[in-house]
Each structure stands twice: as C-alpha cells, then as structure tokens.
C-alpha cells in the first residue's frame, strides 16, 4: 500500500483512494508475474509445474517460430490460475503483548486467477505458536485458541487460522466483489479516519463504479460486536455496516466524500444502493439501533514529487454552533492532515524508490462510540474501523522509506502518540443522551506523550522473504520473520 501511494505521488495518472479495488494489470501480466508458481495454467500457454512446461522456446534464426511465439505471448488469456505454497517462521516479543512468541510457524496456500469476467484470490494459513506467557494473547487482535496440555498428552500450544479472499465480477465500468478483507478509504496512509487498512478484517460485499473521473463505492460489512469472535453473544446480537464513497479525480486533485451507517440488530439491505444518501436515511430508523458518520477529504499532487492531503470526519453534532464551540461531548469529530514526498532514482540500471510520509491526526472524545454499550459503535471486535488511536487521541507519524529494485526495503518510522484517560477514550464509553449538552469535553485529559522509533528492513525475493523490525523507547517490541512462497 505504501508504494501504491508512492506511485500516486510521483506519477501523473488520476488519483483514487478507495481500496481494495480492481487491479487492471493483473490479467495482462499474469504469465510474467505468476509463471513460477508451484501450479500454473492458462488457456494460451497451457499447464506448468514450478514454472516449467509453459514456455515457448525458439531458435532466434527461425523467423516463423519467433513470430508464432510473439503471437502467443501477445494474446491475453481468458482463463488463468496459479497456486503456491506459502509459509514462514516468526519471532515476536513486546511490552504491550506481555509475551514472547517463539517459534511461530505458519503454512498455507496462495491461490489466484481469473476466468472471463471473474477474478479471485485466496491467502489461507494455519498458525502454530509457542508462548512464554501463562495467558497468551493474540498479536493481531483476532481469536487465539489455546490447546491445553491435559488434552494433548502434556503439550500445550496455541493454534489458529487466518485468511483473506476476494471473488469478483468485472464489467467495463463496474466491479462486484465478495471478500474478507478491510477497506481503506481516503488519501492518508496511517491515520485515515473513516475506514483504515489497520482495522481487523471482516466479511464484506462491495460495488465499485467508475464513470469517467467519478468513482462510486457502495459497501457492506458483517461486523462482530464482542472481542471474542466465538462468543455466543455475537450470534445473538448483530452489527452491520453500510458505506458509500464518492471520489472525483480531476488533474492533480481528488475530492472525496465518505459516509457510514452502522446498524445494530436492524439489517436494512436498501442502504447498499449507491444513490441512497446514508446521512438522510439515518433518520428513518431508531437512534439506538443505528449510528452514522460523514467525512470529506482532499488530495493534491505537486510537481509529480509530493502530495498534500486532509480529511475531516464528523461523527455527530447537535448544531453547527455546538461544533464550532466544541465544548460538549455532542461535538464528535476528527481531523487528519499529511504530506508525502517521493522520488525515483535510476542508478546503473537499478531502480531506487525513496520517499517520506508525515501525518497528524486528532480524534475527539466519544468518536466511534454510541449511547449504549456494545450496540452500534463504529467498531469491529472491539476496535475502531477508522483511526486506530481511537477516541480521545492525537497522533503524529513521520516515516522515511526506500526500496531497491522492488526487492529490498528499509524504513524508519517515528511516532508521537497521546491517549486520554478520561471518559470518552474508548469506543464503548457511553453517556446518557439527555446529558450530552451538559457535559464538557476533556480532550487528552491525563494523556502522556509516548514516542517510539521503529527501524525496519525486509527482502522480498521470488521464493523467499525476510523481515526484521524493532521498536525502541516506548512500547518496545521486536518482530523477525523468514518466509517462502513456492
């Protein structure tokens, strides 16, 4: 994602900031990028195993053969499928985790392909971890199953499964996508306020329309209320999310509007219609069963080497005057601003992509929350869908990064973070509706600045990969991984 945004910064094409979305190069370069998969097939070159059996070899003096080979490789397949075995080993440790994970072993399959207007991808893995803590916690905040030693001949370990997938139908200007993933809306990288790439994944359905310079995304997600995804409470109570995003990309500028509506025990499929304004439709349902938000963002590219951007998120307000006064908890809003610089160097035939990204985010108390605990919060599994700092927080991020030949990556991230400790600092904080205009907000009350420095380096090869990351000063942690894809 970082280098997708880097491409926007140094490029000259229209800039859209709605992800995931259709990859227009996927089919065109399928043989080039996927031919070394363990299993490969397309209807032009035929089957292959480990990259062999699907090539067309010619003597360069044989003009007819060369012409035939060129014709084959210029033909775009109508069917293509590739499957790889993926896996790796992790070492993790950290203060907030309160645990050391070693060894962490995972393995699974990475399946991708297309057939006519359909394309699909699946990354599915099973994990097995050793933990030093008596009560292990999940490093990625999803479910973790502990296998007790009394049930396993004296061996105690943790295991779990994770997957992300997309199965989509494509038309000339339309894409209908069924998947399990996260949405990322807006020009920010770390601190997007509406939907953020660092939220926990959910099952979803999206309709992506691209008509000239206008992109419209209609979106539905099946959310979980309680942190334990296997809890029976998540069966008895339901939380559903609908969202629309409208983007207009003109020249170097992009204007975006995003709207969300969360419904508690009250599924209304009509809200998926792209032309149904959610901020108006919200008034047709009981206040306790739904929660809405509206956001606006703007991005502008400068000289193909920088871009500046901002997003304003409005969760709730009593009136425009109360929003300006900002003195009571009914004024629930957030603001983010940032800039990214980028430049590509070509040195002796090597591509070096360099850049820097800096962001500031302010999230007021009670943002993403609702009147009644565990109902229509803008959250999934107990964590916000937008800015991961959550309500009553302030964040400054600054990262320097570089990548060599698409394989070797290095970065240094600086983060300054403040989190209030008063009421309104968690998504499940509630206050009776009648008292909202009487209680004064205390933004960042009790907050202490926490600074962390995170250098990281990684290598992504054709078959093997490596990553090392170390966080210093605050919330110290370490992450080392070796992986493979065959």
Coordinates of C-alpha atoms in Angstrom, one line a residue:
X1 CA 0.0 0.0 0.0
X2 CA 2.8 2.4 0.8
X3 CA 4.2 2.1 -2.7
X4 CA 0.8 2.3 -4.3
X5 CA 0.6 5.8 -2.6
X6 CA 4.2 6.4 -3.7
X7 CA 3.1 5.7 -7.3
X8 CA 0.4 8.3 -7.0
X9 CA 2.9 10.8 -5.7
X10 CA 5.5 10.5 -8.5
X11 CA 3.1 9.6 -11.3
X12 CA 0.7 11.6 -13.5
X13 CA -2.4 9.4 -13.6
X14 CA -5.7 10.2 -11.9
X15 CA -5.5 9.6 -8.1
X16 CA -8.2 7.4 -6.4
X17 CA -8.1 6.4 -2.8
X18 CA -10.6 3.6 -2.4
X19 CA -9.1 0.2 -1.6
X20 CA -9.3 -2.7 -2.3
X21 CA -10.2 -2.2 -5.9
X22 CA -9.7 -3.8 -9.4
X23 CA -6.1 -4.4 -10.4
X24 CA -6.1 -3.6 -14.1
X25 CA -2.6 -5.1 -14.7
X26 CA -3.5 -8.5 -13.1
X27 CA -4.5 -10.3 -16.3
X28 CA -2.1 -8.6 -18.7
X29 CA 1.0 -9.6 -16.7
X30 CA -0.3 -12.9 -15.3
X31 CA 2.2 -15.1 -17.0
X32 CA 5.0 -12.8 -16.3
X33 CA 4.3 -12.5 -12.6
X34 CA 2.8 -15.9 -11.8
X35 CA 4.6 -18.4 -14.1
X36 CA 6.9 -19.6 -11.3
X37 CA 4.0 -20.8 -9.1
X38 CA 4.0 -24.4 -8.0
X39 CA 1.0 -25.0 -10.2
X40 CA 0.1 -22.8 -13.2
X41 CA -2.3 -22.9 -16.1
X42 CA -3.7 -20.5 -18.7
X43 CA -5.6 -21.3 -21.8
X44 CA -2.9 -19.8 -24.1
X45 CA 0.3 -21.3 -22.8
X46 CA -1.2 -24.4 -21.1
X47 CA -0.2 -26.0 -17.8
X48 CA 3.1 -25.6 -16.0
X49 CA 4.7 -27.0 -12.8
X50 CA 7.1 -24.9 -10.9
X51 CA 7.4 -22.5 -13.9
X52 CA 8.3 -25.3 -16.5
X53 CA 6.2 -26.7 -19.3
X54 CA 4.5 -23.3 -20.2
X55 CA 7.3 -21.7 -22.2
X56 CA 7.7 -21.4 -26.0
X57 CA 11.4 -21.9 -27.0
X58 CA 12.6 -20.9 -30.4
X59 CA 15.9 -20.6 -32.3
X60 CA 16.2 -16.9 -32.9
X61 CA 17.1 -17.7 -36.6
X62 CA 13.7 -19.4 -37.1
X63 CA 11.6 -16.5 -38.1
X64 CA 8.3 -18.4 -38.3
X65 CA 8.8 -19.8 -34.8
X66 CA 9.7 -16.4 -33.3
X67 CA 6.6 -14.9 -35.0
X68 CA 4.4 -17.6 -33.5
X69 CA 5.9 -17.2 -30.0
X70 CA 5.3 -13.4 -30.2
X71 CA 1.7 -14.1 -31.3
X72 CA 1.1 -16.4 -28.3
X73 CA 2.7 -14.1 -25.7
X74 CA 0.7 -11.1 -27.1
X75 CA -2.6 -13.0 -26.7
X76 CA -4.3 -12.2 -23.4
X77 CA -5.6 -15.5 -21.7
X78 CA -9.3 -15.8 -20.9
X79 CA -8.5 -18.3 -18.1
X80 CA -5.6 -18.3 -15.8
X81 CA -4.9 -19.9 -12.4
X82 CA -1.8 -20.2 -10.2
X83 CA -1.3 -21.8 -6.8
X84 CA 1.6 -21.5 -4.4
X85 CA 2.5 -23.0 -1.1
X86 CA 3.3 -20.2 1.4
X87 CA 4.6 -20.2 5.0
X88 CA 7.2 -19.0 7.4
X89 CA 8.6 -18.7 10.9
X90 CA 8.2 -15.8 13.3
X91 CA 9.8 -14.5 16.4
X92 CA 7.7 -11.8 18.3
X93 CA 8.0 -10.1 21.6
X94 CA 6.8 -6.8 23.1
X95 CA 5.8 -4.9 26.2
X96 CA 2.2 -4.4 25.3
X97 CA 1.9 -8.1 24.2
X98 CA 3.4 -9.2 27.5
X99 CA 4.6 -12.3 25.8
X100 CA 7.3 -13.9 23.6
X101 CA 6.1 -15.9 20.7
X102 CA 8.7 -18.5 19.6
X103 CA 8.5 -20.4 17.4
X104 CA 5.6 -19.1 15.4
X105 CA 5.1 -21.3 12.4
X106 CA 2.5 -20.9 9.6
X107 CA 1.7 -22.5 6.3
X108 CA -1.0 -22.5 3.7
X109 CA -1.9 -21.8 0.1
X110 CA -1.9 -18.7 -2.0
X111 CA -4.4 -19.1 -4.9
X112 CA -5.1 -16.5 -7.6
X113 CA -6.6 -16.4 -11.1
X114 CA -9.4 -15.4 -13.4
X115 CA -11.9 -16.8 -15.8
X116 CA -13.6 -14.5 -18.3
X117 CA -15.1 -11.7 -16.2
X118 CA -14.3 -13.3 -12.8
X119 CA -11.1 -12.9 -10.8
X120 CA -10.3 -14.4 -7.4
X121 CA -7.6 -14.5 -4.8
X122 CA -7.2 -16.5 -1.6
X123 CA -4.4 -16.4 1.0
X124 CA -5.3 -19.0 3.7
X125 CA -2.9 -20.1 6.5
X126 CA -2.8 -22.1 9.7
X127 CA -0.6 -21.0 12.6
X128 CA 1.0 -22.8 15.5
X129 CA 2.8 -20.8 18.2
X130 CA 4.8 -21.3 21.4
X131 CA 4.2 -18.6 24.1
X132 CA 6.1 -17.7 27.2
X133 CA 3.1 -16.1 28.9
X134 CA 0.8 -18.1 31.1
X135 CA -2.2 -16.5 29.4
X136 CA -1.2 -16.0 25.7
X137 CA -2.6 -13.1 23.8
X138 CA -3.1 -12.8 20.0
X139 CA -0.6 -10.4 18.4
X140 CA -3.0 -9.5 15.6
X141 CA -6.0 -9.0 18.0
X142 CA -8.1 -11.7 16.4
X143 CA -9.1 -15.0 18.1
X144 CA -6.5 -17.3 19.6
X145 CA -7.2 -20.9 20.6
X146 CA -5.2 -22.4 23.4
X147 CA -4.8 -26.2 23.3
X148 CA -4.5 -27.3 27.0
X149 CA -1.8 -29.8 28.0
X150 CA -4.2 -32.1 29.8
X151 CA -6.0 -32.6 26.5
X152 CA -2.8 -33.1 24.4
X153 CA -0.6 -35.6 26.2
X154 CA 1.2 -32.9 28.2
X155 CA 1.8 -30.5 25.3
X156 CA 0.3 -27.0 25.4
X157 CA 0.3 -24.7 22.4
X158 CA -1.8 -22.2 20.6
X159 CA -3.3 -22.5 17.1
X160 CA -5.5 -20.5 14.8
X161 CA -6.3 -19.9 11.2
X162 CA -6.4 -16.7 9.1
X163 CA -7.5 -16.0 5.6
X164 CA -8.2 -13.1 3.2
X165 CA -10.0 -13.5 0.0
X166 CA -11.8 -11.8 -2.9
X167 CA -14.1 -13.2 -5.6
X168 CA -15.2 -10.5 -8.0
X169 CA -17.2 -10.0 -11.2
X170 CA -15.9 -7.3 -13.6
X171 CA -17.7 -5.3 -16.2
X172 CA -16.3 -2.4 -18.3
X173 CA -17.1 0.2 -15.6
X174 CA -18.3 -2.0 -12.7
X175 CA -16.9 -4.4 -10.2
X176 CA -18.9 -6.5 -7.7
X177 CA -16.6 -8.0 -5.1
X178 CA -17.3 -10.6 -2.3
X179 CA -14.5 -10.9 0.1
X180 CA -12.9 -11.0 3.5
X181 CA -10.5 -8.0 3.9
X182 CA -10.5 -4.4 5.2
X183 CA -11.5 -1.2 3.4
X184 CA -9.1 1.7 3.3
X185 CA -10.8 5.0 2.2
X186 CA -9.0 8.3 1.8
X187 CA -5.6 9.8 0.9
X188 CA -3.9 9.0 4.3
X189 CA -1.7 6.0 4.9
X190 CA -1.5 5.6 8.7
X191 CA -4.4 7.7 10.1
X192 CA -7.4 7.5 7.8
X193 CA -10.5 8.4 9.9
X194 CA -13.4 6.6 8.1
X195 CA -12.1 3.2 7.1
X196 CA -8.5 2.2 7.8
X197 CA -6.2 -0.6 6.5
X198 CA -5.0 -1.4 10.0
X199 CA -8.5 -2.4 11.3
X200 CA -9.3 -6.0 11.8
X201 CA -10.6 -7.9 8.7
X202 CA -14.3 -8.5 8.1
X203 CA -16.6 -10.3 5.6
X204 CA -17.8 -7.8 3.1
X205 CA -19.5 -7.0 -0.2
X206 CA -18.7 -4.0 -2.4
X207 CA -19.9 -2.5 -5.7
X208 CA -17.2 -0.3 -7.4
X209 CA -18.4 2.0 -10.2
X210 CA -16.0 4.0 -12.3
X211 CA -17.7 6.5 -14.7
X212 CA -15.2 8.9 -16.3
X213 CA -13.4 10.8 -13.5
X214 CA -16.1 9.8 -10.9
X215 CA -15.6 6.7 -8.7
X216 CA -18.5 5.5 -6.5
X217 CA -18.1 2.7 -4.0
X218 CA -21.0 1.0 -2.2
X219 CA -20.0 -1.3 0.6
X220 CA -21.5 -3.7 3.2
X221 CA -19.7 -5.4 6.1
X222 CA -20.7 -8.1 8.6
X223 CA -19.2 -6.9 11.9
X224 CA -18.7 -8.6 15.3
X225 CA -19.6 -6.7 18.5
X226 CA -17.6 -8.6 21.1
X227 CA -13.9 -9.1 21.1
X228 CA -14.1 -12.9 21.3
X229 CA -15.3 -13.8 17.8
X230 CA -16.5 -17.2 19.0
X231 CA -18.7 -15.7 21.8
X232 CA -22.4 -16.8 21.6
X233 CA -23.2 -13.1 22.2
X234 CA -22.0 -12.4 18.6
X235 CA -24.7 -14.9 17.4
X236 CA -27.5 -13.4 19.5
X237 CA -26.7 -9.7 18.6
X238 CA -25.8 -8.4 15.1
X239 CA -23.9 -5.4 13.9
X240 CA -23.9 -4.4 10.2
X241 CA -22.1 -1.6 8.3
X242 CA -23.1 0.2 5.1
X243 CA -20.8 2.7 3.5
X244 CA -20.6 4.9 0.4
X245 CA -17.6 6.7 -1.0
X246 CA -17.7 9.2 -3.9
X247 CA -14.4 10.3 -5.4
X248 CA -13.9 12.9 -8.2
X249 CA -10.3 12.9 -9.6
X250 CA -9.5 15.9 -11.9
X251 CA -5.9 16.5 -12.9
X252 CA -3.7 16.5 -9.8
X253 CA -6.7 16.9 -7.4
X254 CA -9.0 14.4 -5.8
X255 CA -12.1 15.3 -3.8
X256 CA -13.7 12.6 -1.7
X257 CA -16.9 12.2 0.4
X258 CA -17.4 9.1 2.6
X259 CA -20.5 8.1 4.6
X260 CA -21.1 5.3 7.0
X261 CA -24.1 3.8 8.8
X262 CA -23.8 1.1 11.5
X263 CA -27.0 -0.8 12.3
X264 CA -27.5 -2.9 15.5
X265 CA -30.0 -5.8 15.3
X266 CA -31.5 -4.0 12.3
X267 CA -30.3 -5.1 8.9
X268 CA -31.7 -2.9 6.1
X269 CA -30.2 -4.0 2.7
X270 CA -31.7 -1.0 0.9
X271 CA -28.7 1.0 2.3
X272 CA -26.4 -0.7 -0.2
X273 CA -28.0 1.3 -3.1
X274 CA -25.2 3.7 -4.2
X275 CA -27.6 6.6 -4.7
X276 CA -29.2 6.3 -1.2
X277 CA -27.7 9.1 1.0
X278 CA -27.0 7.4 4.3
X279 CA -26.9 10.6 6.3
X280 CA -30.5 11.2 5.2
X281 CA -31.6 7.6 5.5
X282 CA -30.4 7.5 9.1
X283 CA -33.4 9.5 10.3
X284 CA -35.7 6.6 9.2
X285 CA -34.6 4.3 12.0
X286 CA -34.5 4.4 15.8
X287 CA -31.5 6.3 17.2
X288 CA -30.5 3.4 19.5
X289 CA -30.2 1.0 16.6
X290 CA -28.1 3.0 14.2
X291 CA -25.0 5.2 14.1
X292 CA -23.8 7.3 11.2
X293 CA -20.8 9.4 10.2
X294 CA -19.9 11.7 7.3
X295 CA -16.3 12.6 6.1
X296 CA -14.8 14.8 3.4
X297 CA -11.2 14.6 2.2
X298 CA -9.0 16.4 -0.4
X299 CA -5.7 15.4 -2.0
X300 CA -3.4 17.5 -4.3
X301 CA -0.3 16.4 -6.1
X302 CA 2.6 18.9 -6.6
X303 CA 5.2 18.6 -9.4
X304 CA 5.0 14.8 -9.5
X305 CA 7.1 14.7 -6.4
X306 CA 4.8 15.5 -3.5
X307 CA 1.2 15.4 -2.4
X308 CA -0.7 17.1 0.4
X309 CA -4.0 15.8 1.8
X310 CA -6.5 16.2 4.6
X311 CA -9.7 14.5 5.9
X312 CA -12.4 15.8 8.2
X313 CA -14.7 13.2 9.9
X314 CA -18.0 14.2 11.6
X315 CA -19.5 11.5 13.9
X316 CA -22.2 13.7 15.5
X317 CA -23.2 17.3 16.3
X318 CA -26.1 19.0 17.9
X319 CA -25.8 22.0 15.6
X320 CA -23.1 23.8 13.6
X321 CA -22.8 26.3 16.5
X322 CA -22.1 23.5 19.0
X323 CA -19.5 22.1 16.6
X324 CA -17.7 25.4 16.5
X325 CA -17.8 25.9 20.2
X326 CA -16.6 22.3 20.7
X327 CA -17.4 22.5 24.4
X328 CA -19.6 19.4 24.9
X329 CA -19.4 15.8 24.1
X330 CA -22.1 16.1 21.4
X331 CA -19.5 17.6 19.1
X332 CA -17.8 14.4 18.0
X333 CA -15.3 14.9 15.1
X334 CA -11.8 14.1 14.0
X335 CA -9.3 15.7 11.6
X336 CA -6.2 14.4 9.8
X337 CA -3.7 16.1 7.6
X338 CA -0.5 14.9 5.9
X339 CA 2.0 15.1 3.1
X340 CA 4.1 12.6 1.1
X341 CA 7.3 13.2 -0.8
X342 CA 8.7 10.8 -3.3
X343 CA 11.4 10.4 -6.0
X344 CA 12.7 7.6 -8.1
X345 CA 16.4 7.3 -9.0
X346 CA 17.9 5.1 -11.7
X347 CA 21.4 4.1 -10.8
X348 CA 23.4 1.8 -13.1
X349 CA 20.2 0.1 -14.2
X350 CA 18.8 -0.2 -10.7
X351 CA 15.6 1.4 -9.5
X352 CA 15.7 3.2 -6.1
X353 CA 12.4 4.5 -4.9
X354 CA 12.7 6.9 -2.0
X355 CA 10.2 9.0 0.0
X356 CA 8.9 10.4 3.2
X357 CA 5.4 10.5 4.7
X358 CA 4.2 12.6 7.6
X359 CA 0.7 12.7 9.2
X360 CA -1.1 14.4 12.0
X361 CA -4.5 13.1 13.4
X362 CA -6.7 14.5 16.2
X363 CA -9.7 12.4 17.3
X364 CA -12.1 14.0 19.8
X365 CA -13.6 12.1 22.7
X366 CA -16.5 9.7 22.1
X367 CA -15.8 9.5 18.3
X368 CA -16.8 6.0 17.0
X369 CA -18.9 5.4 20.2
X370 CA -22.7 5.2 20.8
X371 CA -25.2 5.8 23.5
X372 CA -25.5 2.1 24.6
X373 CA -22.5 -0.1 25.2
X374 CA -22.0 -2.9 22.6
X375 CA -24.6 -1.8 20.1
X376 CA -23.9 0.5 17.1
X377 CA -20.3 1.6 17.7
X378 CA -18.2 2.1 14.6
X379 CA -16.1 -0.8 15.5
X380 CA -15.3 -4.5 14.9
X381 CA -14.3 -7.0 17.5
X382 CA -13.9 -4.1 20.0
X383 CA -11.6 -2.0 17.9
X384 CA -12.4 1.1 15.7
X385 CA -12.8 0.7 12.0
X386 CA -11.1 4.1 11.4
X387 CA -8.2 5.7 13.1
X388 CA -6.6 3.0 15.3
X389 CA -5.7 5.5 18.0
X390 CA -9.4 5.5 18.8
X391 CA -11.4 8.3 20.5
X392 CA -9.7 11.0 22.6
X393 CA -6.3 10.6 20.9
X394 CA -3.6 12.5 19.0
X395 CA -1.0 11.0 16.7
X396 CA 2.0 12.3 14.7
X397 CA 3.7 9.9 12.3
X398 CA 6.8 10.5 10.2
X399 CA 8.4 7.8 8.1
X400 CA 11.4 7.8 5.8
X401 CA 11.5 4.8 3.3
X402 CA 13.3 3.4 0.4
X403 CA 13.1 0.3 -1.9
X404 CA 15.7 -1.1 -4.3
X405 CA 14.6 -3.0 -7.4
X406 CA 11.2 -3.9 -5.8
X407 CA 13.0 -6.4 -3.6
X408 CA 14.9 -4.7 -0.7
X409 CA 13.0 -2.3 1.6
X410 CA 14.1 -0.2 4.5
X411 CA 12.3 2.4 6.6
X412 CA 12.4 4.4 9.9
X413 CA 9.2 5.4 11.5
X414 CA 8.8 8.0 14.2
X415 CA 5.5 8.1 16.2
X416 CA 4.3 10.5 18.8
X417 CA 1.1 9.4 20.5
X418 CA -1.2 10.8 23.1
X419 CA -4.2 9.0 24.5
X420 CA -6.7 10.5 27.0
X421 CA -7.7 8.6 30.1
X422 CA -10.9 10.4 30.9
X423 CA -14.4 9.3 29.8
X424 CA -14.8 9.1 26.1
X425 CA -11.5 7.4 25.5
X426 CA -12.9 4.0 24.4
X427 CA -15.4 3.0 21.7
X428 CA -17.7 1.5 24.4
X429 CA -17.7 4.6 26.6
X430 CA -21.3 5.8 26.9
X431 CA -23.2 8.8 28.3
X432 CA -27.0 9.1 28.6
X433 CA -28.3 11.1 25.6
X434 CA -30.0 13.6 27.9
X435 CA -26.7 14.7 29.4
X436 CA -24.8 15.3 26.2
X437 CA -25.3 19.0 26.1
X438 CA -24.4 19.4 29.8
X439 CA -21.1 17.6 30.0
X440 CA -17.9 19.4 28.9
X441 CA -15.3 17.5 26.9
X442 CA -11.8 17.0 28.3
X443 CA -9.7 16.4 25.3
X444 CA -6.5 14.4 26.1
X445 CA -7.1 14.8 29.9
X446 CA -4.5 12.7 31.6
X447 CA -2.6 11.9 28.4
X448 CA 1.1 11.5 28.3
X449 CA 3.2 11.7 25.2
X450 CA 4.6 8.4 24.1
X451 CA 7.4 8.4 21.5
X452 CA 8.5 5.3 19.6
X453 CA 11.2 4.8 16.9
X454 CA 10.8 1.8 14.6
X455 CA 13.5 0.9 12.0
X456 CA 12.7 -2.0 9.7
X457 CA 14.3 -3.8 6.8
X458 CA 12.9 -6.5 4.5
X459 CA 13.8 -8.6 1.4
X460 CA 11.1 -10.0 -0.9
X461 CA 12.5 -12.5 -3.4
X462 CA 10.9 -14.8 -5.9
X463 CA 10.8 -17.7 -3.5
X464 CA 12.0 -16.5 -0.1
X465 CA 11.5 -13.4 2.1
X466 CA 12.8 -11.9 5.2
X467 CA 11.7 -9.1 7.6
X468 CA 13.1 -7.5 10.7
X469 CA 11.5 -4.8 12.7
X470 CA 12.5 -3.3 16.1
X471 CA 10.5 -0.7 18.1
X472 CA 12.6 1.3 20.6
X473 CA 11.9 3.8 23.5
X474 CA 8.2 3.2 24.1
X475 CA 6.2 0.0 23.7
X476 CA 9.4 -1.9 22.9
X477 CA 8.9 -4.8 20.6
X478 CA 10.7 -7.0 18.1
X479 CA 9.5 -8.9 15.1
X480 CA 11.6 -11.2 12.9
X481 CA 10.2 -13.3 10.1
X482 CA 11.6 -15.7 7.4
X483 CA 9.1 -16.9 4.8
X484 CA 8.8 -18.7 1.5
X485 CA 6.4 -18.8 -1.5
X486 CA 6.8 -21.6 -3.9

